[in-house]
Amino acid sequence: MARKKIIAGNWKMYKTIAEAKAFAETFKKKYQPSDVRVAICAPYLQLPVLVEAFRGTGIGVGAQNVHYEAEGAFTGEISIPMLEEIGVDYCIVGHSERRQYFNESDDTVNRKVKALLKTSIIPIVCVGEDLQQKEAGYEKQLVSEQVKNALHDIPADKAELIVIAYEPIWAIGTGRTATPIQANMMCELIRDTLTEMYGDETADRMVIQYGGSVKPENASEIMNMEEIDGALVGGASLEPLKFHEIVNF
Ligand code: 13P
């Protein structure tokens, strides 16, 4: 079945508001809507600017994290109602940098995904192994467990809205990309896990992205793999012309 592909930029902690505006102006002039969904996941402060700049263009906007409680005494956190008020379309959950540096656990990932699924904001759930886990031959079991834990207790009709991003940590920001065959194999493993959880039909409908050193030079090969339905792009999404080339793979 034809799944709608999605290419999202993850700016991480890059770009001021002025820089975000400049990016949006350049990118939207070049952008031609197609059947590939496109979004930019930016730091919180830049989200209203991007929502405004991309209004009516079809380009989506996403956050990079969120708290699972609607409000409360959680200094420094941002809630889902706050994101809804701005009008964001997506929210990355469980990026490896959040798991590694901010103690994000499978349990908090699961809570965040469940809370987002009560709204129209689409969760982009990141999974992926580090180099040590890969060298120990443990990557398949780990990634499969991460998927099961992230989607724990989520019914099929909700699960099918989720985007999963397979991002091997050893390929993030390193210039070292998983080969398209390796990436495809891991995305297939994720789909097998989803089949086990929800059956063929739901698993078939779910969008699985690859992330890790995606750039204009390798985008087309990656995007054309059978099991890969999109890309989550870090470094190369910071430059509007490079990101435009990737989107037009
Ligand atoms: P790079 O594209 O810079 O390797 O980053 C990938 C990533 O972490 C996207 O979320």
CSV table of C-alpha atoms and ligand atoms in Angstrom, one decimal:
chain,number,residue,atom,x,y,z
A,1,MET,CA,0.0,0.0,0.0
A,2,ALA,CA,1.1,3.5,-0.7
A,3,ARG,CA,2.2,5.3,2.4
A,4,LYS,CA,2.6,9.0,2.4
A,5,LYS,CA,6.3,9.9,2.7
A,6,ILE,CA,7.5,12.5,5.1
A,7,ILE,CA,10.7,14.4,5.2
A,8,ALA,CA,11.3,16.4,8.4
A,9,GLY,CA,14.2,18.7,9.3
A,10,ASN,CA,15.3,18.6,12.9
A,11,TRP,CA,17.1,21.8,13.7
A,12,LYS,CA,18.2,20.7,17.2
A,13,MET,CA,19.5,23.7,19.1
A,14,TYR,CA,20.4,25.8,16.0
A,15,LYS,CA,19.1,29.0,14.6
A,16,THR,CA,17.9,32.3,16.2
A,17,ILE,CA,14.4,33.7,15.4
A,18,ALA,CA,16.0,36.0,12.8
A,19,GLU,CA,17.8,33.0,11.2
A,20,ALA,CA,14.6,30.9,11.3
A,21,LYS,CA,12.7,33.7,9.4
A,22,ALA,CA,15.5,34.0,6.8
A,23,PHE,CA,15.4,30.2,6.3
A,24,ALA,CA,11.6,30.2,5.9
A,25,GLU,CA,11.7,33.0,3.3
A,26,THR,CA,14.2,31.2,1.1
A,27,PHE,CA,12.8,27.8,1.5
A,28,LYS,CA,9.1,28.6,0.8
A,29,LYS,CA,10.1,30.4,-2.4
A,30,LYS,CA,11.6,27.2,-3.7
A,31,TYR,CA,9.1,24.8,-2.2
A,32,GLN,CA,6.7,23.1,-4.6
A,33,PRO,CA,4.0,20.9,-2.9
A,34,SER,CA,4.2,17.3,-3.9
A,35,ASP,CA,2.9,14.0,-2.4
A,36,VAL,CA,5.8,14.0,0.1
A,37,ARG,CA,4.9,15.8,3.4
A,38,VAL,CA,7.6,18.3,4.6
A,39,ALA,CA,8.1,19.8,8.0
A,40,ILE,CA,10.7,21.6,10.1
A,41,CYS,CA,11.1,20.7,13.8
A,42,ALA,CA,12.6,23.8,15.4
A,43,PRO,CA,13.4,25.1,18.9
A,44,TYR,CA,10.3,26.3,20.8
A,45,LEU,CA,10.9,30.0,20.4
A,46,GLN,CA,11.1,29.7,16.6
A,47,LEU,CA,7.8,27.8,16.3
A,48,PRO,CA,5.3,30.7,16.1
A,49,VAL,CA,7.5,32.4,13.5
A,50,LEU,CA,7.6,29.3,11.3
A,51,VAL,CA,3.9,28.6,11.7
A,52,GLU,CA,3.2,32.1,10.5
A,53,ALA,CA,5.8,32.0,7.7
A,54,PHE,CA,4.6,28.6,6.3
A,55,ARG,CA,0.8,29.3,6.6
A,56,GLY,CA,-0.9,28.2,3.5
A,57,THR,CA,2.2,26.6,2.0
A,58,GLY,CA,1.6,23.1,3.1
A,59,ILE,CA,5.0,23.0,4.9
A,60,GLY,CA,4.5,21.6,8.4
A,61,VAL,CA,6.1,22.7,11.7
A,62,GLY,CA,7.1,20.5,14.6
A,63,ALA,CA,8.5,20.7,18.1
A,64,GLN,CA,11.5,18.6,19.3
A,65,ASN,CA,10.1,17.6,22.7
A,66,VAL,CA,7.2,18.2,25.0
A,67,HIS,CA,6.1,17.3,28.6
A,68,TYR,CA,3.3,14.7,29.0
A,69,GLU,CA,1.4,16.7,31.7
A,70,ALA,CA,-1.0,19.4,30.5
A,71,GLU,CA,0.3,21.8,33.1
A,72,GLY,CA,2.0,21.9,36.5
A,73,ALA,CA,5.1,22.8,38.5
A,74,PHE,CA,7.7,21.6,35.9
A,75,THR,CA,10.1,24.5,35.6
A,76,GLY,CA,11.5,24.9,32.1
A,77,GLU,CA,9.1,22.5,30.4
A,78,ILE,CA,6.5,23.1,27.6
A,79,SER,CA,3.1,21.4,27.5
A,80,ILE,CA,1.0,20.0,24.7
A,81,PRO,CA,-1.7,22.7,25.0
A,82,MET,CA,1.0,25.3,24.6
A,83,LEU,CA,2.1,23.6,21.3
A,84,GLU,CA,-1.6,23.3,20.2
A,85,GLU,CA,-2.1,27.0,20.8
A,86,ILE,CA,0.8,27.8,18.4
A,87,GLY,CA,-0.6,25.3,15.8
A,88,VAL,CA,2.3,22.8,15.4
A,89,ASP,CA,1.7,19.7,13.4
A,90,TYR,CA,4.4,17.3,14.7
A,91,CYS,CA,6.4,16.7,17.8
A,92,ILE,CA,9.6,14.6,17.9
A,93,VAL,CA,9.6,12.2,21.0
A,94,GLY,CA,12.6,10.3,22.4
A,95,HIS,CA,15.3,11.6,20.1
A,96,SER,CA,18.6,9.8,21.1
A,97,GLU,CA,20.1,13.1,22.2
A,98,ARG,CA,17.2,13.5,24.7
A,99,ARG,CA,17.6,9.9,25.8
A,100,GLN,CA,21.3,10.4,26.2
A,101,TYR,CA,21.6,13.9,27.7
A,102,PHE,CA,18.2,14.4,29.4
A,103,ASN,CA,17.4,11.0,30.8
A,104,GLU,CA,14.5,10.4,28.5
A,105,SER,CA,13.3,6.9,29.2
A,106,ASP,CA,11.1,4.4,27.3
A,107,ASP,CA,8.5,5.2,30.0
A,108,THR,CA,8.5,9.0,29.4
A,109,VAL,CA,8.5,8.4,25.7
A,110,ASN,CA,5.4,6.3,26.0
A,111,ARG,CA,3.6,8.9,28.2
A,112,LYS,CA,4.4,11.7,25.8
A,113,VAL,CA,3.2,9.7,22.8
A,114,LYS,CA,-0.1,8.8,24.5
A,115,ALA,CA,-0.6,12.4,25.5
A,116,LEU,CA,0.1,13.7,22.0
A,117,LEU,CA,-2.3,11.1,20.5
A,118,LYS,CA,-5.2,12.8,22.4
A,119,THR,CA,-4.5,15.9,20.1
A,120,SER,CA,-4.0,16.4,16.4
A,121,ILE,CA,-0.2,16.7,16.9
A,122,ILE,CA,1.6,13.8,15.2
A,123,PRO,CA,4.3,12.2,17.3
A,124,ILE,CA,7.6,11.3,15.5
A,125,VAL,CA,9.1,8.6,17.8
A,126,CYS,CA,12.8,8.0,17.5
A,127,VAL,CA,14.5,4.7,18.1
A,128,GLY,CA,18.0,3.5,17.3
A,129,GLU,CA,21.1,1.7,18.7
A,130,ASP,CA,24.5,3.1,19.5
A,131,LEU,CA,27.8,1.8,18.1
A,132,GLN,CA,28.5,-0.5,21.1
A,133,GLN,CA,25.1,-2.1,20.9
A,134,LYS,CA,25.5,-2.6,17.2
A,135,GLU,CA,28.9,-4.1,17.6
A,136,ALA,CA,27.6,-6.4,20.2
A,137,GLY,CA,24.9,-7.6,17.7
A,138,TYR,CA,22.2,-6.3,19.9
A,139,GLU,CA,20.6,-3.7,17.7
A,140,LYS,CA,17.6,-5.7,16.4
A,141,GLN,CA,16.4,-6.7,19.9
A,142,LEU,CA,17.0,-3.2,21.3
A,143,VAL,CA,15.2,-1.4,18.5
A,144,SER,CA,12.3,-3.8,18.6
A,145,GLU,CA,12.0,-3.3,22.4
A,146,GLN,CA,12.2,0.5,22.0
A,147,VAL,CA,9.3,0.3,19.6
A,148,LYS,CA,7.2,-2.0,21.9
A,149,ASN,CA,7.9,0.2,24.9
A,150,ALA,CA,7.2,3.5,23.1
A,151,LEU,CA,3.8,2.2,21.8
A,152,HIS,CA,2.9,0.2,24.9
A,153,ASP,CA,-0.9,0.2,25.5
A,154,ILE,CA,-1.6,2.3,22.5
A,155,PRO,CA,-4.5,0.8,20.4
A,156,ALA,CA,-4.1,0.2,16.6
A,157,ASP,CA,-6.4,3.0,15.5
A,158,LYS,CA,-4.2,5.5,17.3
A,159,ALA,CA,-0.8,3.8,16.6
A,160,GLU,CA,-1.3,4.1,12.9
A,161,LEU,CA,-1.0,7.9,13.2
A,162,ILE,CA,2.5,7.7,14.7
A,163,VAL,CA,5.6,8.3,12.6
A,164,ILE,CA,8.6,6.2,13.7
A,165,ALA,CA,12.1,7.4,12.9
A,166,TYR,CA,14.9,4.8,12.9
A,167,GLU,CA,18.0,6.8,13.8
A,168,PRO,CA,21.2,4.7,14.5
A,169,ILE,CA,23.1,6.9,16.9
A,170,TRP,CA,26.4,6.0,15.2
A,171,ALA,CA,25.2,7.7,12.0
A,172,ILE,CA,24.0,10.9,13.6
A,173,GLY,CA,26.1,13.9,12.8
A,174,THR,CA,29.0,11.7,12.0
A,175,GLY,CA,28.8,11.7,8.2
A,176,ARG,CA,28.6,8.0,8.5
A,177,THR,CA,25.3,6.9,7.0
A,178,ALA,CA,23.8,3.4,7.4
A,179,THR,CA,23.9,1.9,3.9
A,180,PRO,CA,20.4,2.0,2.3
A,181,ILE,CA,20.3,-1.8,2.6
A,182,GLN,CA,21.1,-1.6,6.4
A,183,ALA,CA,18.6,1.2,7.0
A,184,ASN,CA,16.0,-0.7,5.0
A,185,MET,CA,16.6,-3.9,6.9
A,186,MET,CA,16.1,-2.1,10.3
A,187,CYS,CA,13.0,-0.3,9.0
A,188,GLU,CA,11.7,-3.8,8.0
A,189,LEU,CA,12.4,-5.1,11.4
A,190,ILE,CA,10.4,-2.2,12.9
A,191,ARG,CA,7.5,-3.0,10.6
A,192,ASP,CA,7.7,-6.7,11.6
A,193,THR,CA,7.5,-5.6,15.3
A,194,LEU,CA,4.5,-3.4,14.4
A,195,THR,CA,2.9,-6.4,12.6
A,196,GLU,CA,3.5,-8.5,15.8
A,197,MET,CA,1.8,-5.8,17.9
A,198,TYR,CA,-1.1,-4.7,15.5
A,199,GLY,CA,-1.3,-7.0,12.6
A,200,ASP,CA,-0.4,-6.5,8.9
A,201,GLU,CA,-2.9,-3.9,8.0
A,202,THR,CA,-2.0,-1.4,10.6
A,203,ALA,CA,1.7,-2.1,10.3
A,204,ASP,CA,1.4,-1.5,6.5
A,205,ARG,CA,-0.1,1.9,7.0
A,206,MET,CA,2.6,3.2,9.4
A,207,VAL,CA,5.2,5.6,8.3
A,208,ILE,CA,8.9,4.7,9.2
A,209,GLN,CA,11.6,7.3,8.5
A,210,TYR,CA,15.4,6.9,8.5
A,211,GLY,CA,17.6,9.5,10.1
A,212,GLY,CA,21.4,9.9,10.3
A,213,SER,CA,23.6,11.9,8.0
A,214,VAL,CA,20.9,12.2,5.3
A,215,LYS,CA,22.1,14.7,2.7
A,216,PRO,CA,21.4,15.7,-0.9
A,217,GLU,CA,23.9,13.1,-2.2
A,218,ASN,CA,22.3,10.1,-0.5
A,219,ALA,CA,18.6,11.2,-0.2
A,220,SER,CA,17.3,9.6,-3.3
A,221,GLU,CA,18.8,6.2,-2.7
A,222,ILE,CA,17.5,6.1,0.9
A,223,MET,CA,14.1,7.4,0.0
A,224,ASN,CA,13.6,4.9,-2.7
A,225,MET,CA,14.1,1.9,-0.4
A,226,GLU,CA,10.9,-0.2,0.0
A,227,GLU,CA,10.5,0.0,3.8
A,228,ILE,CA,11.7,3.6,4.2
A,229,ASP,CA,8.9,6.2,4.1
A,230,GLY,CA,10.9,9.3,4.8
A,231,ALA,CA,13.8,11.0,6.4
A,232,LEU,CA,14.6,12.9,9.6
A,233,VAL,CA,17.3,15.3,8.6
A,234,GLY,CA,19.6,17.1,11.1
A,235,GLY,CA,22.6,19.1,9.8
A,236,ALA,CA,21.5,19.2,6.2
A,237,SER,CA,18.1,20.8,7.1
A,238,LEU,CA,19.8,23.9,8.4
A,239,GLU,CA,20.5,25.2,4.9
A,240,PRO,CA,17.4,25.9,2.9
A,241,LEU,CA,18.9,25.0,-0.5
A,242,LYS,CA,20.3,21.7,0.8
A,243,PHE,CA,17.0,20.8,2.5
A,244,HIS,CA,15.1,21.7,-0.7
A,245,GLU,CA,17.3,19.3,-2.7
A,246,ILE,CA,16.6,16.5,-0.2
A,247,VAL,CA,12.9,17.2,-0.3
A,248,ASN,CA,13.1,16.9,-4.1
A,249,PHE,CA,15.1,13.8,-3.9
B,1,13P,P1,22.2,14.4,11.1
B,1,13P,O1,21.4,14.4,9.9
B,1,13P,O2,22.9,15.7,11.4
B,1,13P,O3,23.1,13.2,11.2
B,1,13P,O4,21.2,14.2,12.4
B,1,13P,C1,20.2,13.2,12.3
B,1,13P,C2,19.3,13.5,13.4
B,1,13P,O5,19.6,13.3,14.6
B,1,13P,C3,17.9,13.9,13.1
B,1,13P,O6,17.0,13.9,14.1
